[in-house]
Coordinates of C-alpha atoms and ligand atoms in Angstrom, one line a residue:
X1 CA -20.1 10.3 -21.6
X2 CA -23.5 9.0 -20.9
X3 CA -24.1 7.0 -17.9
X4 CA -26.7 4.4 -17.9
X5 CA -28.1 2.3 -15.4
X6 CA -30.0 -0.6 -17.7
X7 CA -32.7 -2.8 -15.7
X8 CA -33.3 -6.2 -16.6
X9 CA -37.3 -7.5 -15.5
X10 CA -37.6 -11.1 -15.2
X11 CA -38.8 -12.2 -18.5
X12 CA -35.2 -10.4 -19.7
X13 CA -33.3 -12.7 -17.4
X14 CA -35.7 -16.0 -17.6
X15 CA -33.3 -18.2 -19.1
X16 CA -29.7 -18.7 -20.2
X17 CA -30.2 -17.2 -23.5
X18 CA -32.3 -14.3 -22.4
X19 CA -29.2 -13.9 -20.4
X20 CA -26.8 -13.8 -23.1
X21 CA -28.9 -11.8 -25.1
X22 CA -29.7 -8.9 -23.0
X23 CA -25.9 -9.3 -21.9
X24 CA -25.6 -8.6 -25.7
X25 CA -27.6 -5.5 -25.8
X26 CA -25.1 -3.8 -22.7
X27 CA -21.9 -5.2 -24.5
X28 CA -23.6 -2.8 -27.5
X29 CA -24.1 0.3 -25.8
X30 CA -20.8 -0.3 -24.4
X31 CA -19.3 -0.6 -27.5
X32 CA -21.4 2.8 -28.3
X33 CA -19.8 4.8 -25.7
X34 CA -22.2 4.5 -22.9
X35 CA -21.0 3.9 -19.5
X36 CA -23.4 1.5 -17.7
X37 CA -24.6 -0.1 -14.3
X38 CA -26.8 -3.2 -14.6
X39 CA -29.7 -4.1 -12.1
X40 CA -31.4 -7.3 -12.4
X41 CA -34.7 -9.2 -11.1
X42 CA -34.4 -12.8 -10.4
X43 CA -35.7 -15.4 -13.1
X44 CA -39.6 -15.1 -14.2
X45 CA -41.3 -16.9 -11.6
X46 CA -38.2 -18.0 -9.4
X47 CA -39.5 -15.2 -7.0
X48 CA -42.9 -16.8 -6.8
X49 CA -41.2 -20.3 -6.1
X50 CA -39.2 -18.9 -3.3
X51 CA -42.3 -17.6 -1.4
X52 CA -43.7 -20.6 -1.9
X53 CA -41.0 -22.3 -0.2
X54 CA -40.9 -20.0 2.4
X55 CA -45.0 -20.4 2.7
X56 CA -44.0 -24.7 3.4
X57 CA -43.0 -23.1 6.7
X58 CA -45.9 -20.9 7.2
X59 CA -43.7 -17.8 6.9
X60 CA -45.1 -15.1 4.3
X61 CA -44.3 -11.7 2.9
X62 CA -43.4 -9.9 5.9
X63 CA -41.2 -12.7 7.6
X64 CA -37.5 -11.7 7.4
X65 CA -36.4 -14.8 6.9
X66 CA -38.8 -14.7 3.8
X67 CA -37.0 -12.1 2.6
X68 CA -33.7 -14.0 3.1
X69 CA -34.9 -16.4 0.6
X70 CA -36.3 -14.1 -1.9
X71 CA -33.4 -12.0 -2.4
X72 CA -31.8 -15.7 -3.6
X73 CA -33.5 -14.9 -6.6
X74 CA -31.8 -11.3 -7.0
X75 CA -28.4 -13.2 -5.9
X76 CA -28.5 -15.6 -8.6
X77 CA -29.6 -13.2 -11.9
X78 CA -26.4 -11.0 -10.9
X79 CA -23.8 -13.8 -10.9
X80 CA -25.1 -15.2 -14.1
X81 CA -25.4 -11.7 -15.4
X82 CA -21.6 -10.9 -14.7
X83 CA -20.7 -14.3 -16.0
X84 CA -22.6 -13.5 -19.3
X85 CA -20.9 -10.3 -19.4
X86 CA -17.9 -11.8 -19.0
X87 CA -18.1 -13.7 -22.5
X88 CA -18.9 -10.7 -24.5
X89 CA -15.5 -10.0 -23.4
X90 CA -16.3 -7.4 -20.7
X91 CA -15.1 -7.1 -17.3
X92 CA -18.3 -7.3 -14.9
X93 CA -18.7 -7.8 -11.2
X94 CA -22.2 -8.4 -9.4
X95 CA -22.7 -6.9 -6.2
X96 CA -25.8 -7.5 -3.5
X97 CA -28.1 -5.5 -1.7
X98 CA -25.6 -5.1 1.3
X99 CA -22.8 -5.0 -0.3
X100 CA -23.5 -1.6 -2.4
X101 CA -24.8 -1.3 0.2
X102 CA -28.7 -0.2 -0.3
X103 CA -30.4 1.3 3.1
X104 CA -33.6 0.3 3.7
X105 CA -36.2 1.2 6.2
X106 CA -40.0 0.0 6.6
X107 CA -41.2 -3.8 7.4
X108 CA -39.6 -7.1 5.7
X109 CA -41.2 -7.9 2.2
X110 CA -42.2 -4.0 1.8
X111 CA -39.2 -2.1 2.8
X112 CA -38.2 1.6 1.0
X113 CA -34.8 2.9 -0.2
X114 CA -33.5 5.5 2.5
X115 CA -30.2 6.0 0.9
X116 CA -27.7 4.4 -1.0
X117 CA -24.0 4.5 -1.4
X118 CA -22.9 4.7 -4.9
X119 CA -18.8 5.2 -4.3
X120 CA -18.4 1.1 -5.2
X121 CA -20.0 1.7 -8.7
X122 CA -18.4 4.8 -9.9
X123 CA -15.0 3.2 -8.9
X124 CA -16.1 0.0 -10.7
X125 CA -17.3 2.0 -14.2
X126 CA -14.4 4.2 -13.7
X127 CA -12.1 1.2 -13.8
X128 CA -14.3 -0.3 -16.8
X129 CA -15.8 -2.6 -14.9
X130 CA -20.1 -3.4 -15.2
X131 CA -21.2 -3.5 -11.7
X132 CA -24.4 -5.6 -11.9
X133 CA -26.6 -4.9 -8.7
X134 CA -29.0 -7.2 -7.6
X135 CA -32.2 -5.6 -7.4
X136 CA -35.6 -5.4 -5.1
X137 CA -33.2 -5.9 -1.9
X138 CA -30.9 -3.5 0.9
X139 CA -30.2 -4.0 4.1
X140 CA -32.2 -2.7 7.4
X141 CA -30.7 -0.4 10.0
X142 CA -30.2 -3.9 12.1
X143 CA -28.5 -5.7 9.4
X144 CA -30.8 -7.6 8.2
X145 CA -31.6 -8.5 4.4
X146 CA -34.5 -6.5 3.4
X147 CA -36.7 -6.9 0.0
X148 CA -38.7 -4.1 -1.5
X149 CA -42.1 -5.2 -2.5
X150 CA -42.8 -6.7 -5.7
X151 CA -41.3 -5.4 -8.5
X152 CA -39.1 -3.7 -6.5
X153 CA -36.1 -4.0 -8.6
X154 CA -37.6 -1.0 -10.8
X155 CA -36.8 0.9 -7.4
X156 CA -33.8 -0.4 -7.5
X157 CA -32.9 0.8 -10.6
X158 CA -34.6 4.1 -10.2
X159 CA -32.4 5.0 -6.7
X160 CA -29.1 3.6 -8.2
X161 CA -29.8 5.6 -11.3
X162 CA -30.4 9.1 -9.1
X163 CA -27.4 8.5 -7.1
X164 CA -25.5 8.3 -10.1
X165 CA -27.1 11.0 -11.9
X166 CA -27.7 8.4 -14.6
X167 CA -30.6 7.6 -17.5
X168 CA -32.4 4.9 -16.1
X169 CA -33.2 2.1 -18.8
X170 CA -36.2 -0.2 -17.6
X171 CA -35.8 -3.7 -20.2
X172 CA -38.8 -5.9 -20.6
X173 CA -40.7 -8.0 -22.6
X174 CA -42.5 -5.3 -24.8
X175 CA -41.6 -2.4 -26.5
X176 CA -42.3 0.2 -24.2
X177 CA -45.6 1.4 -22.6
X178 CA -48.7 0.7 -24.9
X179 CA -52.5 2.6 -25.3
X180 CA -54.1 -0.2 -23.8
X181 CA -53.2 -4.0 -23.4
X182 CA -52.6 -5.3 -26.8
X183 CA -54.0 -8.6 -26.0
X184 CA -57.4 -7.3 -25.6
X185 CA -57.1 -4.6 -28.4
X186 CA -54.6 -5.7 -31.2
X187 CA -54.5 -2.1 -32.8
X188 CA -53.1 -0.6 -29.2
X189 CA -50.4 1.5 -29.8
X190 CA -46.8 2.3 -28.5
X191 CA -46.3 5.7 -26.7
X192 CA -43.5 7.5 -27.5
X193 CA -43.5 9.6 -24.3
X194 CA -45.8 10.0 -21.3
X195 CA -45.5 11.8 -17.9
X196 CA -44.6 10.6 -14.7
X197 CA -48.6 11.3 -13.4
X198 CA -49.8 9.4 -16.4
X199 CA -47.9 6.9 -16.3
X200 CA -48.3 6.2 -12.2
X201 CA -52.3 6.4 -12.9
X202 CA -52.0 3.7 -15.7
X203 CA -49.7 1.7 -13.3
X204 CA -52.3 2.1 -10.5
X205 CA -55.2 1.3 -12.6
X206 CA -53.7 -1.9 -13.7
X207 CA -50.8 -1.5 -16.1
X208 CA -48.4 -3.7 -14.9
X209 CA -44.9 -2.5 -17.1
X210 CA -43.8 0.0 -14.3
X211 CA -43.8 -0.5 -10.2
X212 CA -45.3 2.7 -9.4
X213 CA -43.3 3.4 -6.5
X214 CA -40.2 3.7 -9.2
X215 CA -42.1 6.0 -11.3
X216 CA -42.5 8.1 -8.2
X217 CA -39.2 8.0 -7.2
X218 CA -38.3 9.2 -11.0
X219 CA -40.3 12.0 -10.5
X220 CA -39.1 13.2 -7.5
X221 CA -35.7 12.8 -8.5
X222 CA -35.6 14.1 -12.2
X223 CA -34.4 10.7 -13.4
X224 CA -34.7 10.3 -16.9
X225 CA -36.5 7.0 -17.3
X226 CA -37.4 4.9 -20.3
X227 CA -39.5 1.0 -20.9
X228 CA -37.3 -0.8 -23.9
X229 CA -37.8 -4.5 -24.9
X230 CA -35.0 -6.6 -24.3
X231 CA -36.5 -9.1 -26.6
X232 CA -35.3 -7.2 -29.8
X233 CA -31.3 -6.6 -31.2
X234 CA -29.4 -4.1 -30.3
X235 CA -30.6 -0.3 -31.5
X236 CA -34.4 -1.9 -32.6
X237 CA -36.1 -1.0 -29.3
X238 CA -37.9 2.3 -29.7
X239 CA -39.7 1.8 -25.9
X240 CA -41.1 4.8 -24.5
X241 CA -39.8 7.7 -22.3
X242 CA -41.4 8.8 -19.2
X243 CA -40.8 12.4 -19.0
X244 CA -42.1 15.7 -17.3
X245 CA -45.2 17.1 -18.3
X246 CA -44.1 20.0 -20.1
X247 CA -41.5 17.9 -22.1
X248 CA -44.2 16.0 -24.4
X249 CA -44.8 17.5 -27.8
X250 CA -48.2 16.1 -28.7
X251 CA -51.3 17.5 -26.7
X252 CA -53.3 14.5 -26.2
X253 CA -56.4 14.4 -24.3
X254 CA -56.5 10.5 -23.5
X255 CA -53.2 8.9 -23.4
X256 CA -54.4 5.6 -22.6
X257 CA -57.2 3.4 -21.4
X258 CA -56.1 0.5 -18.5
X259 CA -58.5 -1.6 -17.0
X260 CA -58.3 -4.0 -13.3
X261 CA -60.3 -7.4 -13.2
X262 CA -61.9 -8.5 -10.3
X263 CA -63.7 -5.7 -8.2
X264 CA -65.9 -5.4 -5.8
X265 CA -68.4 -2.9 -4.8
X266 CA -69.1 -2.0 -1.1
X267 CA -72.4 0.8 -0.2
X268 CA -72.4 2.2 3.4
X269 CA -75.7 3.6 4.6
X270 CA -75.4 5.3 7.8
X271 CA -76.9 8.0 9.7
X272 CA -75.5 11.7 8.8
X273 CA -74.8 13.9 10.9
X274 CA -74.2 12.0 14.1
X275 CA -70.9 10.8 13.3
X276 CA -68.4 11.1 10.8
X277 CA -68.8 7.8 9.0
X278 CA -66.7 8.3 6.1
X279 CA -63.7 9.0 8.5
X280 CA -64.2 6.2 10.7
X281 CA -64.7 3.7 7.4
X282 CA -61.4 4.6 6.1
X283 CA -59.7 4.7 9.1
X284 CA -60.7 1.3 9.7
X285 CA -59.8 0.1 6.3
X286 CA -56.4 1.7 6.5
X287 CA -55.6 -0.4 9.5
X288 CA -57.0 -3.8 7.9
X289 CA -54.4 -2.7 4.9
X290 CA -57.1 -2.7 2.9
X291 CA -56.5 -0.2 -0.7
X292 CA -59.8 1.6 -1.5
X293 CA -60.4 3.0 -4.6
X294 CA -63.6 5.0 -6.7
X295 CA -65.0 6.9 -3.6
X296 CA -68.5 8.2 -4.0
X297 CA -70.7 9.9 -1.1
X298 CA -74.3 10.9 -1.6
X299 CA -77.0 11.6 0.4
X300 CA -78.9 8.8 0.4
X301 CA -83.2 9.0 -0.5
X302 CA -83.7 8.1 3.1
X303 CA -83.7 11.2 4.7
X304 CA -81.4 11.6 7.3
X305 CA -78.9 9.4 6.0
X306 CA -75.9 9.3 3.6
X307 CA -74.5 6.8 1.1
X308 CA -70.6 6.1 0.8
X309 CA -69.8 3.6 -2.0
X310 CA -66.5 2.4 -3.5
X311 CA -64.7 -0.2 -4.7
X312 CA -61.8 -2.8 -3.3
X313 CA -60.1 -5.4 -4.9
X314 CA -61.8 -8.9 -4.6
X315 CA -59.0 -10.4 -3.1
X316 CA -59.6 -8.0 0.3
X317 CA -63.4 -8.1 0.4
X318 CA -63.6 -10.2 3.3
X319 CA -61.4 -8.1 5.3
X320 CA -62.5 -5.0 4.1
X321 CA -66.3 -6.6 5.6
X322 CA -64.7 -7.6 8.8
X323 CA -63.2 -4.4 9.5
X324 CA -66.1 -2.2 8.2
X325 CA -68.8 -4.4 10.5
X326 CA -66.7 -4.3 13.8
X327 CA -66.0 0.0 13.1
X328 CA -69.7 0.6 12.0
X329 CA -71.8 -1.7 13.9
X330 CA -74.9 0.5 13.2
X331 CA -74.3 1.0 9.2
X332 CA -76.1 -1.3 6.5
X333 CA -73.5 -2.5 4.8
X334 CA -73.7 -3.7 1.3
X335 CA -71.7 -5.4 -1.5
X336 CA -71.6 -6.3 -5.2
X337 CA -69.0 -8.7 -6.7
X338 CA -68.1 -9.7 -9.8
X339 CA -67.0 -6.1 -11.1
X340 CA -63.7 -4.6 -13.1
X341 CA -62.6 -1.4 -13.7
X342 CA -61.8 0.5 -16.7
X343 CA -60.1 3.5 -16.9
X344 CA -59.1 6.4 -19.1
X345 CA -55.8 8.1 -18.0
X346 CA -55.0 11.3 -19.8
X347 CA -53.1 14.9 -18.8
X348 CA -55.4 16.4 -20.9
X349 CA -58.4 15.4 -18.6
X350 CA -57.5 18.3 -16.7
X351 CA -59.5 21.0 -18.8
X352 CA -62.2 18.5 -20.2
X353 CA -64.9 18.1 -18.2
X354 CA -67.4 16.2 -21.5
X355 CA -64.6 13.2 -21.0
X356 CA -66.7 12.1 -18.2
X357 CA -70.2 12.4 -19.8
X358 CA -68.5 10.9 -23.2
X359 CA -67.8 8.3 -21.3
X360 CA -70.9 7.2 -19.9
X361 CA -72.0 7.7 -23.5
X362 CA -69.5 4.8 -25.2
X363 CA -70.3 2.6 -22.7
X364 CA -73.9 3.1 -22.9
X365 CA -73.7 2.3 -27.0
X366 CA -72.1 -0.9 -26.2
X367 CA -74.6 -2.0 -23.8
X368 CA -72.5 -1.6 -20.9
X369 CA -73.8 -0.3 -17.5
X370 CA -71.5 2.0 -15.0
X371 CA -72.1 1.2 -11.6
X372 CA -70.0 3.8 -10.2
X373 CA -67.9 6.2 -12.1
X374 CA -65.2 8.3 -10.1
X375 CA -63.0 11.1 -11.1
X376 CA -59.4 12.5 -10.4
X377 CA -57.4 15.0 -11.9
X378 CA -56.2 13.2 -15.0
X379 CA -58.5 10.0 -14.8
X380 CA -61.8 8.5 -15.1
X381 CA -62.9 5.4 -14.0
X382 CA -65.9 3.3 -14.0
X383 CA -66.6 0.1 -12.4
X384 CA -68.8 -2.6 -14.7
X385 CA -69.6 -6.1 -15.0
X386 CA -66.6 -8.6 -15.1
X387 CA -67.1 -9.9 -18.3
X388 CA -67.9 -6.3 -20.2
X389 CA -64.1 -5.6 -19.5
X390 CA -62.7 -6.1 -23.1
X391 CA -65.8 -4.4 -25.1
X392 CA -65.4 -1.6 -22.6
X393 CA -61.8 -1.5 -23.0
X394 CA -62.0 -1.8 -27.2
X395 CA -64.8 0.3 -27.1
X396 CA -63.2 3.3 -25.5
X397 CA -59.9 2.8 -27.2
X398 CA -61.3 3.5 -30.4
X399 CA -63.6 6.6 -28.6
X400 CA -60.9 8.1 -27.5
X401 CA -58.8 8.1 -31.0
X402 CA -55.8 5.9 -29.2
X403 CA -55.5 3.8 -32.8
X404 CA -55.2 6.4 -34.8
X405 CA -51.3 7.5 -33.2
Ligands
LIG501 N1 -38.3 -10.3 -8.1 C1 -39.2 -9.5 -7.3 C2 -40.5 -9.8 -8.0 O1 -40.5 -10.7 -8.9 C3 -38.8 -8.4 -8.2 C4 -38.8 -7.7 -9.3 O2 -38.7 -8.5 -10.3 O3 -39.3 -6.6 -9.4 O4 -41.5 -9.1 -7.7
MG502 MG1 -41.3 -5.8 -13.3

């Protein structure tokens, strides 16, 4: 019998009707002979609402009491889902993170799953009971509740699937992963199968379907993952499968175009040779918890000096500047805001150095200036003006034939 962990995200449990519909999908899978364990997120908007309530008392993410408040969102969903499954004539019971238990380490608000005990789930499933796990939560060694970081229910689901040797179906409000955001490019197409690494890059570059850590986990533990829509009728969602690179039949150079708005560019000009400016800069940024991307280091025009450029999210700009000024008081620091990042991602980029050049050309023809260009093995990102994002996404999507299936 096929074991499946089915995860339902916030919009899939966003109302009583949506919970009933999602429960119907579970009942249909059970009727098909699959053995299911279910993992649920909080109802959409609920985590933000609870975070706001904790905030009224000055508590933010990272406070143990904030985690207790946030975990309540998934607790409610788990109970309601178990009740909805009962309406479908199934036996079901809810499990909170500490009851499973899901063991965590790491800080409140951003804990990691250290391990989990799946015995209670096995026992329930063997007895014909559908277990429903509250996602996004676990218990720390000191006995306190922990949450796993925003979007963490995907990780709960991947971990449970690994523990049970099950496939992991992630239900959301779209029918899988698309070649780009369909709100920007209506010709965006659903991708049948994508590799873990491409999915990770798309997620890291702004695509929001899956939490990146859950994809890393699935890759490391060899969990078969699918993204499906819970908004369609049973069997109607074609979805996207996340697979090992070797398992993709169709070879594409570019798989998708992602974007992230509200980026800033930072440039540091300093003396070369004397000290290791790059190392000092990145250490300072890391301890200020600023994520850095698109790093370019070049010999500056002024002899004897070196130029280091990179992008950060706009919301981190102040923190980044403060940290850099403190760590490198003699370097010249400048910044530019109002920028965005567009990225093309594809496993086929590995062998194709010409794609970077053609990306320049495509954006240039659309009158879009590339401020910084950075490449990794399977991704090329360009920093451009914020208001050119939509044009850039459409131009690249067409240029790489992504609207042609
Ligand atoms: N409810 C949590 C969040 O909104 C976890 C999740 O939905 O995956 O981030
Ligand atoms: Mg999510």
